[in-house]
Short mmCIF file of C-alpha atoms in Angstrom, two decimals:
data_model
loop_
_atom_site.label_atom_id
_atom_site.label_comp_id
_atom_site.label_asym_id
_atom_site.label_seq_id
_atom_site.Cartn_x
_atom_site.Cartn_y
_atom_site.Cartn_z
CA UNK A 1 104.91 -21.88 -223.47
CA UNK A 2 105.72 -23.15 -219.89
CA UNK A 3 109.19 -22.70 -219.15
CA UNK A 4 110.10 -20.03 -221.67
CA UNK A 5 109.09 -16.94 -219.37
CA UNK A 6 111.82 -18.63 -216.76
CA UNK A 7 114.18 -18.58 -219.11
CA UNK A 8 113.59 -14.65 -220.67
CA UNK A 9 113.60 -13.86 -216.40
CA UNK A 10 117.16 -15.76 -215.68
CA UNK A 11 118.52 -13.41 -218.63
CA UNK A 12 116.90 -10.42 -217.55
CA UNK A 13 118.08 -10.77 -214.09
CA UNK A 14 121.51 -12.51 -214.25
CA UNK A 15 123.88 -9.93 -214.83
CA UNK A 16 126.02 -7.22 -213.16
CA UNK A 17 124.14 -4.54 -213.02
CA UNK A 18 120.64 -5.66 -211.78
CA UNK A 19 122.20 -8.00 -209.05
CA UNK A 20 123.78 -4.26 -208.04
CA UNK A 21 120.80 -2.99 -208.07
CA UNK A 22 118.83 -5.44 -205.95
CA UNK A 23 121.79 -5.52 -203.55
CA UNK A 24 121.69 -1.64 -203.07
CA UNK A 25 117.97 -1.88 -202.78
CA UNK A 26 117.62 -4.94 -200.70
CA UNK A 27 120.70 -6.43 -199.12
CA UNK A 28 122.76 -3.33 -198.47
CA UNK A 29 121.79 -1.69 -195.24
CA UNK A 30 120.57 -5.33 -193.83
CA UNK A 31 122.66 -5.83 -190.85
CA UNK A 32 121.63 -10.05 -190.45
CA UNK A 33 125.03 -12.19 -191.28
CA UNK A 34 125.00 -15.74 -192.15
CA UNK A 35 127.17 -18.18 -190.72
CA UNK A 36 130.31 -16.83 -192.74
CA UNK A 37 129.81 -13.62 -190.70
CA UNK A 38 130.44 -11.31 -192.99
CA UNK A 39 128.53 -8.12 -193.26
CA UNK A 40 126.89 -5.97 -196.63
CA UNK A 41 129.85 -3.26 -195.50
CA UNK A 42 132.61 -6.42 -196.44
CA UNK A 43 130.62 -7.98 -199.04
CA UNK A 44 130.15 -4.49 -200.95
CA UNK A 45 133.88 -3.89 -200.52
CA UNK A 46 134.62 -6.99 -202.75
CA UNK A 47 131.14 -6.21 -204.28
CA UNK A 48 132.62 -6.97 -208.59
CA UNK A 49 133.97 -10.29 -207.66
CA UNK A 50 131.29 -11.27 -205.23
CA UNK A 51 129.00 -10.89 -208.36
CA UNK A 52 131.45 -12.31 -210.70
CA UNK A 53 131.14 -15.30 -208.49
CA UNK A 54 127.79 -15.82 -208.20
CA UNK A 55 126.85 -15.66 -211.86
CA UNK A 56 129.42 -17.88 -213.35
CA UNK A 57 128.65 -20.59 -210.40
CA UNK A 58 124.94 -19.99 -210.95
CA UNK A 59 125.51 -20.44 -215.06
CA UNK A 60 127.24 -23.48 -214.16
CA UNK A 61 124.94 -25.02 -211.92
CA UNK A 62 127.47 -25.68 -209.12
CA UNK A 63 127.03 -22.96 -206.81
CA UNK A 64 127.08 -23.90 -202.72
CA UNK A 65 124.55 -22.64 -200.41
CA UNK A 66 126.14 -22.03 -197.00
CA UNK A 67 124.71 -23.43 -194.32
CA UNK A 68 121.84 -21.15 -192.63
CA UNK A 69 122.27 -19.63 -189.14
CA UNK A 70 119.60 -20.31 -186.70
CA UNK A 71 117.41 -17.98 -184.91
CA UNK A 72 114.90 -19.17 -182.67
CA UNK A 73 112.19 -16.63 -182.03
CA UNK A 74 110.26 -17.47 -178.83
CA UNK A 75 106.26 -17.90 -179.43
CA UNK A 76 105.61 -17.69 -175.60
CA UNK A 77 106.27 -20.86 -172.58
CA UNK A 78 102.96 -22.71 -174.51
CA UNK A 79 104.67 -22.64 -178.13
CA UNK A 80 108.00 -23.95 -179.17
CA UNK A 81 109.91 -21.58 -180.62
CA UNK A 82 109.70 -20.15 -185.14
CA UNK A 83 113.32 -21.19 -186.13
CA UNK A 84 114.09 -18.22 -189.10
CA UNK A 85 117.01 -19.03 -191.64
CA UNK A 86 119.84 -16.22 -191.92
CA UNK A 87 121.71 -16.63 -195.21
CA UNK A 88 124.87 -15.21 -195.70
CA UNK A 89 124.71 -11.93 -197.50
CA UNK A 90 126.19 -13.49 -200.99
CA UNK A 91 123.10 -16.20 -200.72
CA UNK A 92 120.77 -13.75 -199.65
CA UNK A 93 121.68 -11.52 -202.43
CA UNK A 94 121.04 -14.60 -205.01
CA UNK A 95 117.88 -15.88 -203.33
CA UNK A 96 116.31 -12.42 -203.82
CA UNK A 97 117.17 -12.62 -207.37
CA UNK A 98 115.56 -16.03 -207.62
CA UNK A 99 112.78 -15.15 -205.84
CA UNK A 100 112.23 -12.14 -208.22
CA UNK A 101 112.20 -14.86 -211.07
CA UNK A 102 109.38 -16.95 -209.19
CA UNK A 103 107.33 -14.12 -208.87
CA UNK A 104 107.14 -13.26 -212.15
CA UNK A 105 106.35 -16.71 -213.67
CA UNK A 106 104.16 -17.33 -210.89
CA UNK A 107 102.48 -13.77 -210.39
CA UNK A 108 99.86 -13.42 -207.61
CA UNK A 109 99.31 -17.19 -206.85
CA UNK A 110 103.21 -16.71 -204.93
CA UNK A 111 102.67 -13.93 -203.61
CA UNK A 112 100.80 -13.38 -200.12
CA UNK A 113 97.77 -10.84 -199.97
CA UNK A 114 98.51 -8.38 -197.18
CA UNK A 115 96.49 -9.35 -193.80
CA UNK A 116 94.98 -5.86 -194.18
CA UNK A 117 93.61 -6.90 -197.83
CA UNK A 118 92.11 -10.10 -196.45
CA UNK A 119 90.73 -8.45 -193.18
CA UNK A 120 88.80 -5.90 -195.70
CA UNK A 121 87.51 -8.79 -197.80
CA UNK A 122 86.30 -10.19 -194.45
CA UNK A 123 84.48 -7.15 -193.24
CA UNK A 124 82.33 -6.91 -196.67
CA UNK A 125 81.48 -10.60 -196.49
CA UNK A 126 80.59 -9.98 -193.09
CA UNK A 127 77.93 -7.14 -194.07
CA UNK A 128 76.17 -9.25 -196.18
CA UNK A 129 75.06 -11.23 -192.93
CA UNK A 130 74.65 -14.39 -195.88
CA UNK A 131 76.93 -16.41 -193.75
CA UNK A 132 76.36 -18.41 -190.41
CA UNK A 133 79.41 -19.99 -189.68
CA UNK A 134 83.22 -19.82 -189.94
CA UNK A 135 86.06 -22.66 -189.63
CA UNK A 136 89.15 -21.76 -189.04
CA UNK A 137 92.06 -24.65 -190.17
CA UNK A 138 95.72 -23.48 -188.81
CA UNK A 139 98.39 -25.62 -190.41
CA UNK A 140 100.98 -27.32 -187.97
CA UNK A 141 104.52 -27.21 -188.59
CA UNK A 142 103.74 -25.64 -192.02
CA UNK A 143 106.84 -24.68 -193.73
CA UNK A 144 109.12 -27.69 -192.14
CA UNK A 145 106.21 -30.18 -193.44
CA UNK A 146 106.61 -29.04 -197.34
CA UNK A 147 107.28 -32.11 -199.09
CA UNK A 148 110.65 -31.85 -201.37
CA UNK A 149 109.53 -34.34 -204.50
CA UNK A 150 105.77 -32.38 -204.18
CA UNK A 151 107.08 -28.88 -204.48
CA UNK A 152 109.75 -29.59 -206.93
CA UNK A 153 107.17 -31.42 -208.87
CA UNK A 154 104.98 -28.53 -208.76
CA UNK A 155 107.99 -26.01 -209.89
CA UNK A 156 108.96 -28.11 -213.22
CA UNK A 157 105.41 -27.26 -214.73
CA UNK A 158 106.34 -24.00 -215.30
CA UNK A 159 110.15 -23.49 -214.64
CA UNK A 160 112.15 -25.93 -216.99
CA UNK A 161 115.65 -24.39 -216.53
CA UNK A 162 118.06 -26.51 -215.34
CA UNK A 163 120.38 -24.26 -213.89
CA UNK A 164 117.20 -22.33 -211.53
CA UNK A 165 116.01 -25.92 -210.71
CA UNK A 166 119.53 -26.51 -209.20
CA UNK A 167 119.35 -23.43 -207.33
CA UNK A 168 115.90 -23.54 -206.00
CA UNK A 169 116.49 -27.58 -204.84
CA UNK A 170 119.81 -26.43 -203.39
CA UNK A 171 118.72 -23.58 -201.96
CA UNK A 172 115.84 -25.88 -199.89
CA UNK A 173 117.86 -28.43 -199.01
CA UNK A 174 120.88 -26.40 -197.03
CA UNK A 175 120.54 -27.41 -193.61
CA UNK A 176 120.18 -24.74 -190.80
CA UNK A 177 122.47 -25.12 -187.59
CA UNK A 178 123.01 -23.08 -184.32
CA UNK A 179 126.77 -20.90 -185.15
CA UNK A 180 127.86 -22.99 -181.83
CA UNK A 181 127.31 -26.46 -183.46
CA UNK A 182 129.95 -28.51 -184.99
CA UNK A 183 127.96 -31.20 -186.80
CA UNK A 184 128.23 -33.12 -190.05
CA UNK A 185 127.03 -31.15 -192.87
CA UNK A 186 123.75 -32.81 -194.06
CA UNK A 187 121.04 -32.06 -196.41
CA UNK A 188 117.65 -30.82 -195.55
CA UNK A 189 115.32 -33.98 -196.33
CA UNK A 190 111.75 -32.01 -195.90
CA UNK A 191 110.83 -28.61 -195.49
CA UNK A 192 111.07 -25.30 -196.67
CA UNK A 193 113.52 -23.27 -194.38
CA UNK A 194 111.39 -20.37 -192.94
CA UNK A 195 113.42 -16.78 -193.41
CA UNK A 196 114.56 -16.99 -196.86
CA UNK A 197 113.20 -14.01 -199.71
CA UNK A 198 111.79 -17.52 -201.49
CA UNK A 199 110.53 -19.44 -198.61
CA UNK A 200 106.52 -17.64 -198.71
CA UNK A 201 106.59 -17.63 -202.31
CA UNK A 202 107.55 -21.59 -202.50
CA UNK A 203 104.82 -22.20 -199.67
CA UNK A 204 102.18 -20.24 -201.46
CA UNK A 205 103.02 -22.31 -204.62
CA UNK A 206 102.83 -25.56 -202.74
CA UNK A 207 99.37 -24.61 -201.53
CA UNK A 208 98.27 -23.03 -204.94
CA UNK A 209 96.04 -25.94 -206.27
CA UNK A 210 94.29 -26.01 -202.80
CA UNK A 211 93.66 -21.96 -202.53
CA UNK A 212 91.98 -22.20 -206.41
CA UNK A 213 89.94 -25.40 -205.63
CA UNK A 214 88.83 -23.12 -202.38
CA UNK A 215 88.30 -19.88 -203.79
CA UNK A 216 86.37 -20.85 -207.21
CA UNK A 217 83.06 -21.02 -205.94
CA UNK A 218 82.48 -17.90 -203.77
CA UNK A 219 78.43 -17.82 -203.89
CA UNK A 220 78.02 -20.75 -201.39
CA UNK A 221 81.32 -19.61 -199.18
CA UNK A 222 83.82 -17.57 -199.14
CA UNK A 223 87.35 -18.55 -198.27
CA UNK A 224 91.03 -16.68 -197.15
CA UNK A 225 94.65 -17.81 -196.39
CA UNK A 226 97.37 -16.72 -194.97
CA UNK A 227 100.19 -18.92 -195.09
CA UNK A 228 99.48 -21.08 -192.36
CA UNK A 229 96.07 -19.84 -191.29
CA UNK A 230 92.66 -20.80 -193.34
CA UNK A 231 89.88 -19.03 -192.70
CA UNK A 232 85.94 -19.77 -194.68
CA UNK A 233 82.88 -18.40 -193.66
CA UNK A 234 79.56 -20.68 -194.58
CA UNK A 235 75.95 -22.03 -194.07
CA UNK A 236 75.89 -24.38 -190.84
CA UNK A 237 74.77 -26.73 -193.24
CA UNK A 238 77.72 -26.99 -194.87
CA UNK A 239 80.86 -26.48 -192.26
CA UNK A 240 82.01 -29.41 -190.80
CA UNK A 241 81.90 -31.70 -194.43
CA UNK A 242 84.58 -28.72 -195.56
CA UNK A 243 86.48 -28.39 -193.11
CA UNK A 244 86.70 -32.55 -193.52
CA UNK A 245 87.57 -31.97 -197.22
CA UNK A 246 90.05 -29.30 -196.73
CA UNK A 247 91.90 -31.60 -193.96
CA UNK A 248 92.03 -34.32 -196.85
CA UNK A 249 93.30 -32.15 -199.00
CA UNK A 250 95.70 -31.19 -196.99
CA UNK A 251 96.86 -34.39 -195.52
CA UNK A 252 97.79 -35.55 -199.52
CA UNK A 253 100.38 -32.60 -199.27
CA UNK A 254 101.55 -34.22 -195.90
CA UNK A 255 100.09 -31.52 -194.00
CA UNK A 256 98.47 -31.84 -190.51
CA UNK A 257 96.25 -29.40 -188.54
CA UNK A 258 96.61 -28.06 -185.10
CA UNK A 259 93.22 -29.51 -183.78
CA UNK A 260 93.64 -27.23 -181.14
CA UNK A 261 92.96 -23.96 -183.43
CA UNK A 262 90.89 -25.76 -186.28
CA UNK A 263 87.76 -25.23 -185.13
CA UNK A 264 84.04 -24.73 -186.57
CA UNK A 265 81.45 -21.98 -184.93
CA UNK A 266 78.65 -19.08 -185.17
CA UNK A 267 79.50 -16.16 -186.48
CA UNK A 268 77.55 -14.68 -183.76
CA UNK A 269 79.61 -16.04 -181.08
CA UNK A 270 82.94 -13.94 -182.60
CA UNK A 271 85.82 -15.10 -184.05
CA UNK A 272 89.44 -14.10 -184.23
CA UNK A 273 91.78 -14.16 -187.50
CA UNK A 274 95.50 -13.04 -188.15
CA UNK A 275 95.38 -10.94 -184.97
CA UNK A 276 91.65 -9.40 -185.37
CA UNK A 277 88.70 -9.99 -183.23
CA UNK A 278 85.19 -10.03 -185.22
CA UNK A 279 82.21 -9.66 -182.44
CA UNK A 280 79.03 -8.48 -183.79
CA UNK A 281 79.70 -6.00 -186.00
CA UNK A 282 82.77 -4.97 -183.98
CA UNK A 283 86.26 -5.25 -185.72
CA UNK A 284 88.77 -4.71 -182.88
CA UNK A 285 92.44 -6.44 -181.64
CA UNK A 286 92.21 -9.84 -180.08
CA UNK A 287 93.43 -9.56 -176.48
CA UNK A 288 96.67 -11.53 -176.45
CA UNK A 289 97.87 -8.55 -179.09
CA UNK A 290 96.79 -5.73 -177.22
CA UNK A 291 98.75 -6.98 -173.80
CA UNK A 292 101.89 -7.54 -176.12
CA UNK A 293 101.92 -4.14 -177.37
CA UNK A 294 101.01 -2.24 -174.27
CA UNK A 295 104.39 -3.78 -172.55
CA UNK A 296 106.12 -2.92 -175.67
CA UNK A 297 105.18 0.84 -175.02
CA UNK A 298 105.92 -0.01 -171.08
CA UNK A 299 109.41 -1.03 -171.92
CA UNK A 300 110.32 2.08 -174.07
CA UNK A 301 109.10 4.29 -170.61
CA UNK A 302 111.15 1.68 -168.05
CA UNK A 303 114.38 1.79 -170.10
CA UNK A 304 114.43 5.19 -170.24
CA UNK A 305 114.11 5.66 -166.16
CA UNK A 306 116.95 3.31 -165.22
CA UNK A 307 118.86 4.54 -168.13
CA UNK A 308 122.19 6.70 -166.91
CA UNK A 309 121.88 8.78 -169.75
CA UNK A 310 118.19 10.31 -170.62
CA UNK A 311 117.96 11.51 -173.76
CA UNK A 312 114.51 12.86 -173.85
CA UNK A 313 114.77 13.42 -177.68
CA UNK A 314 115.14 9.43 -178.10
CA UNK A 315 112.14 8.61 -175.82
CA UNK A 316 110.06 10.74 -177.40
CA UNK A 317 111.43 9.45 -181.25
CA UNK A 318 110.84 5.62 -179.96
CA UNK A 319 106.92 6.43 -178.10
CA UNK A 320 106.25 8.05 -181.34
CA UNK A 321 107.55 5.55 -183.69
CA UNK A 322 105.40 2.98 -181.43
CA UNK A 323 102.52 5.37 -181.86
CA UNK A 324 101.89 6.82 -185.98
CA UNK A 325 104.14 4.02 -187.06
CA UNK A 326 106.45 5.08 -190.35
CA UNK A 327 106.60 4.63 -193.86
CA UNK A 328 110.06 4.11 -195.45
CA UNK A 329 110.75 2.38 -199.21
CA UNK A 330 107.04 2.89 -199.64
CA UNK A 331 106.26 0.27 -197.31
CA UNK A 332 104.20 0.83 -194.01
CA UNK A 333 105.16 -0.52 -190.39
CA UNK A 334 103.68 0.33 -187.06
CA UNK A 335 101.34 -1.14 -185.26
CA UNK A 336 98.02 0.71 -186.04
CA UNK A 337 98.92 -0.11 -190.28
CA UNK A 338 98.76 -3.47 -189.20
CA UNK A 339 95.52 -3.03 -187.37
CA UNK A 340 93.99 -0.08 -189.71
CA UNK A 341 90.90 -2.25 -190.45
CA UNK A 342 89.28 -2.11 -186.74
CA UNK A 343 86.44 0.22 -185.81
CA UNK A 344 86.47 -0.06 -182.14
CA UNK A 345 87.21 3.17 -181.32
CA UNK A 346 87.39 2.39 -177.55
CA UNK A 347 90.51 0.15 -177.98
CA UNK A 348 92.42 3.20 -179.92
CA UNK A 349 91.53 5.84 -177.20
CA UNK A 350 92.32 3.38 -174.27
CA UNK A 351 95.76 2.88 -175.91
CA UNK A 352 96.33 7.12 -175.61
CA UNK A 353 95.05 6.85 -171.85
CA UNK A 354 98.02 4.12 -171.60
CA UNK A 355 100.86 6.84 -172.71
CA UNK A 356 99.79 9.09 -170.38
CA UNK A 357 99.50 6.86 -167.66
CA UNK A 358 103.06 5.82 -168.42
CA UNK A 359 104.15 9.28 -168.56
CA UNK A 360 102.70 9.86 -164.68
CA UNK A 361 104.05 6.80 -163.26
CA UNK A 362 107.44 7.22 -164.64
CA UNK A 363 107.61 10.91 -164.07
CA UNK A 364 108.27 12.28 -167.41
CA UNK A 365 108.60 15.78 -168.25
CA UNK A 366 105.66 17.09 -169.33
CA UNK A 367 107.17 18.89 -171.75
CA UNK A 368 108.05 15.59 -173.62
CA UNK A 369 104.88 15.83 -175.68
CA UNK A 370 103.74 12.10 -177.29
CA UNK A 371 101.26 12.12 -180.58
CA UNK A 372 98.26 10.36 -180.18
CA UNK A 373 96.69 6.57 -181.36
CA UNK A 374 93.39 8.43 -182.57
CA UNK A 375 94.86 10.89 -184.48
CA UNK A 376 97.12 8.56 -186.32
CA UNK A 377 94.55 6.35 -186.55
CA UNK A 378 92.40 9.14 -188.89
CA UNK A 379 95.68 9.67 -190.38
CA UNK A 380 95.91 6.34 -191.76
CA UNK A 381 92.61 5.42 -192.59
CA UNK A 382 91.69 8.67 -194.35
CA UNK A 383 94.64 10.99 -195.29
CA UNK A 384 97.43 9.03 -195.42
CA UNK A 385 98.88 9.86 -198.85
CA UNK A 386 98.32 13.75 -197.51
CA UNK A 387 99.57 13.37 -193.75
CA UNK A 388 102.73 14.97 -192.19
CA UNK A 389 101.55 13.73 -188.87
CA UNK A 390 103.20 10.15 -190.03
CA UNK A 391 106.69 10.04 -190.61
CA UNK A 392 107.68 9.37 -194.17
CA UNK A 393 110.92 8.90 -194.14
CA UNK A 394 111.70 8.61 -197.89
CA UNK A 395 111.30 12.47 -198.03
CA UNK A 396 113.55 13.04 -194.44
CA UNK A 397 116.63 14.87 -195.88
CA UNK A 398 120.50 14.17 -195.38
CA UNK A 399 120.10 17.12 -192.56
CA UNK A 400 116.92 15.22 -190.79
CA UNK A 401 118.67 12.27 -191.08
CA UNK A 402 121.80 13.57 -189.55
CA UNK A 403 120.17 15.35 -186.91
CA UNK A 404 118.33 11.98 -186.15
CA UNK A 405 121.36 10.02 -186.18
CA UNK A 406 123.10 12.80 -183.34
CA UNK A 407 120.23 14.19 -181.39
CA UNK A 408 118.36 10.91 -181.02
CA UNK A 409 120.81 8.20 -181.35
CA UNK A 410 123.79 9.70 -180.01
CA UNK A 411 126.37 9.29 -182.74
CA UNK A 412 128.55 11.87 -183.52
CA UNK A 413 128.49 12.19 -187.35
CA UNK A 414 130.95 15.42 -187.46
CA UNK A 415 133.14 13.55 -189.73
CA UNK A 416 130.75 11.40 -191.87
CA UNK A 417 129.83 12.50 -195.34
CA UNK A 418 126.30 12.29 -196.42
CA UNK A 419 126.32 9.05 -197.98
CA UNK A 420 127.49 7.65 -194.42
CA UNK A 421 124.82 9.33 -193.09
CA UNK A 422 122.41 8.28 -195.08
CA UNK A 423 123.47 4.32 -194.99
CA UNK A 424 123.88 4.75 -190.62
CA UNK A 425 120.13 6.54 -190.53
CA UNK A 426 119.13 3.27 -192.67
CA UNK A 427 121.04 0.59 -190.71
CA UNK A 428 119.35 2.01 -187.59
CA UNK A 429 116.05 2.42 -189.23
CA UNK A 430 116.26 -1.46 -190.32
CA UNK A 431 116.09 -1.70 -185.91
CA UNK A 432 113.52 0.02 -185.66
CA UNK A 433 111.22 -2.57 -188.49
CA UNK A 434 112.65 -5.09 -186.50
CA UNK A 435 111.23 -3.95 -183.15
CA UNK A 436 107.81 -2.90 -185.10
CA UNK A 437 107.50 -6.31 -186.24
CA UNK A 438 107.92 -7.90 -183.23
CA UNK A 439 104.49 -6.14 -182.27
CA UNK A 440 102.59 -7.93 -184.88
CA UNK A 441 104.15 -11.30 -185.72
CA UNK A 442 102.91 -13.34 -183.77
CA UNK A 443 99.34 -13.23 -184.26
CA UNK A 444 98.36 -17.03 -185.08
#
């Protein structure tokens, strides 16, 4: 019955002791603060009637987003910049809860397939050589374009609770400002703020009916999306009356394409998607991404130099990180996860002539000893559930961690307990995603 599973989720979930658990698990060693500037370490002191709060404003349907603080994330001089949404840590604790509730009435068709997932399904469709020609449809302005009465519409099919339809409207509709700006509080008339735990799952639900329509008949073409980027491989016969029909079907959502990037041509001629470059046969790293990454690694080697204070320990720690990547919560970051699916060989051993080329020009000591692209590259792609040689740092220890936390980061912890420990070696961690990501964000 539609609604119904909504309303066994909003009882499952709204109470004390999972919204404790999701905040331990997900909000607590977060150091982002919304526009109240208050931090998990405050919000966790008051943590009983911060909860209190939120359920019996929820239950009554008048709980108050605050406004989202801005943060522009540059896209290069060419692009204007991705404006992310920071919620304060009450609302992001809430939205996480709600978007735990979407997920499970939804399933799959809100949540996004991993790039790596979709590159795989391209590679196989690729070896079947049955395919000519690709078109590739990137979506402009995607999130900010999501129509309010189409997306709401789309929600009420299956989610008929009042109280999570107030939540899920307000939560779209709280305006995003710069911390310095003193303007009128308004309401967000169109568009899906970008940042939030809900804001994929919302956009993957406003695109459902399209991705179905798309991916239903797979014998005469096979099709992929991710997010904002549509990718379909076909006859030459067939290309340019979908890509017409997709645009259509897109433009009833309010959508537009970037004509620039929606383009039609041979297979044999290459392609590139989410970051990968597909040249007969070759899987490898579009350019653009390579360049990004190898400053990246530069900039780890020049702040050490002019540093006043080397710590060889931390340069080592950060070329590594940059290097084998990490695993932490069961998740994987690092650059070569991201990539795992190329087979160009060349581009992995160029990248380990690049670290020691660093190492010459900046004079480093040559007992400073770096681990290597290829190696973690084997690592990943054939023993990574058996590997030591990538850092999993779910099994580290309280005396790793510690260790880390002095030795690398240069924080005494002498008079920290464990648990301190523990939450500091997190918090600085949660950097170190942030930096990883940077290397493979922007890849549209």
């Amino acid at each position: 019955m539609n609604g119904y599973k909504a309303y066994k989720l909003w009882h499952k979930y709204f109470n004390r002791k999972t919204l404790l658990s999701v905040f331990d698990e997900k909000i607590k060693n977060k150091t982002s603060v919304g526009l109240d500037w208050i931090t998990s370490e405050s919000f966790e002191n008051n943590i009983n009637k911060n909860i209190e709060t939120i359920i019996k404003k929820c239950c009554s349907s008048t709980y108050k987003f605050t406004r989202y603080r801005e943060l522009l994330i540059s896209k290069g001089s060419s692009s204007p910049p991705r404006c992310i949404s920071i919620p304060t840590i009450r609302d992001k604790l809430l939205l996480s809860i709600i978007n735990m509730i979407i997920n499970g009435v939804y399933g799959s068709s809100a949540i996004s397939e991993m790039p790596q997932v979709i590159i795989n399904s391209i590679k196989k469709e690729l070896d079947t050589e049955k395919y000519t020609t690709y078109i590739k449809i990137d979506i402009s302005s995607f999130y900010s374009s999501i129509n309010h009465d189409i997306i709401l519409k789309k929600i009420k099919r299956k989610i008929r609770k009042r109280e999570l339809l107030y939540i899920i409207e307000s939560a779209i509709k709280t305006e995003t400002i710069n911390p310095s700006s003193l303007s009128q509080k308004l309401y967000r008339k169109e568009g899906v703020p970008e940042g939030l735990s809900i804001s994929n799952s919302l956009a993957n639900i406003y695109l459902n009916n399209i991705d179905e329509k798309y991916s239903y008949n797979q014998d005469k073409y096979s099709y992929w999306r991710y997010v904002d980027d549509i990718l379909i491989l076909t006859s030459t016969n067939m290309a340019e009356k979908q890509k017409s029909n997709i645009i259509n079907d897109l433009d009833k959502l309010g959508l537009k394409c970037n004509e620039e990037k929606s383009v039609v041509g041979g297979i044999s001629s290459g392609f590139e998607y989410l970051g990968y470059c597909f040249t007969s046969g070759l899987i490898s790293v579009r350019k653009k991404s390579v360049i990004s990454f190898e400053r990246a690694i530069d900039s780890i080697f020049r702040n050490y130099c002019s540093s006043d204070n080397k710590n060889a320990e931390y340069l080592q720690w950060k070329v590594n990180l940059k290097i084998t990547g990490f695993v932490i919560d069961g998740h994987k970051y690092g650059w070569l996860f991201f990539y795992s699916q190329i087979n160009d060989l060349k581009a992995i051993a160029h990248l380990d002539w690049l670290v020691m080329r660093f190492a010459k020009r900046y004079k480093i000591n040559p007992n400073i000893r770096f681990k290597k692209f290829m190696r973690s590259y084997n690592e990943i792609t054939r023993a990574l559930h058996t590997t030591n040689y990538i850092p999993n740092l779910d099994l580290y220890t309280v005396d790793e961690k510690r260790r880390i936390v002095q030795n690398i980061y240069g924080e005494n912890t002498k008079n920290r307990n464990d648990e301190v420990v523990a939450g500091r070696f997190r918090k600085l961690m949660n950097r170190e995603i942030r930096d990883i990501q940077k290397d493979v964000q922007s890849f549209s």
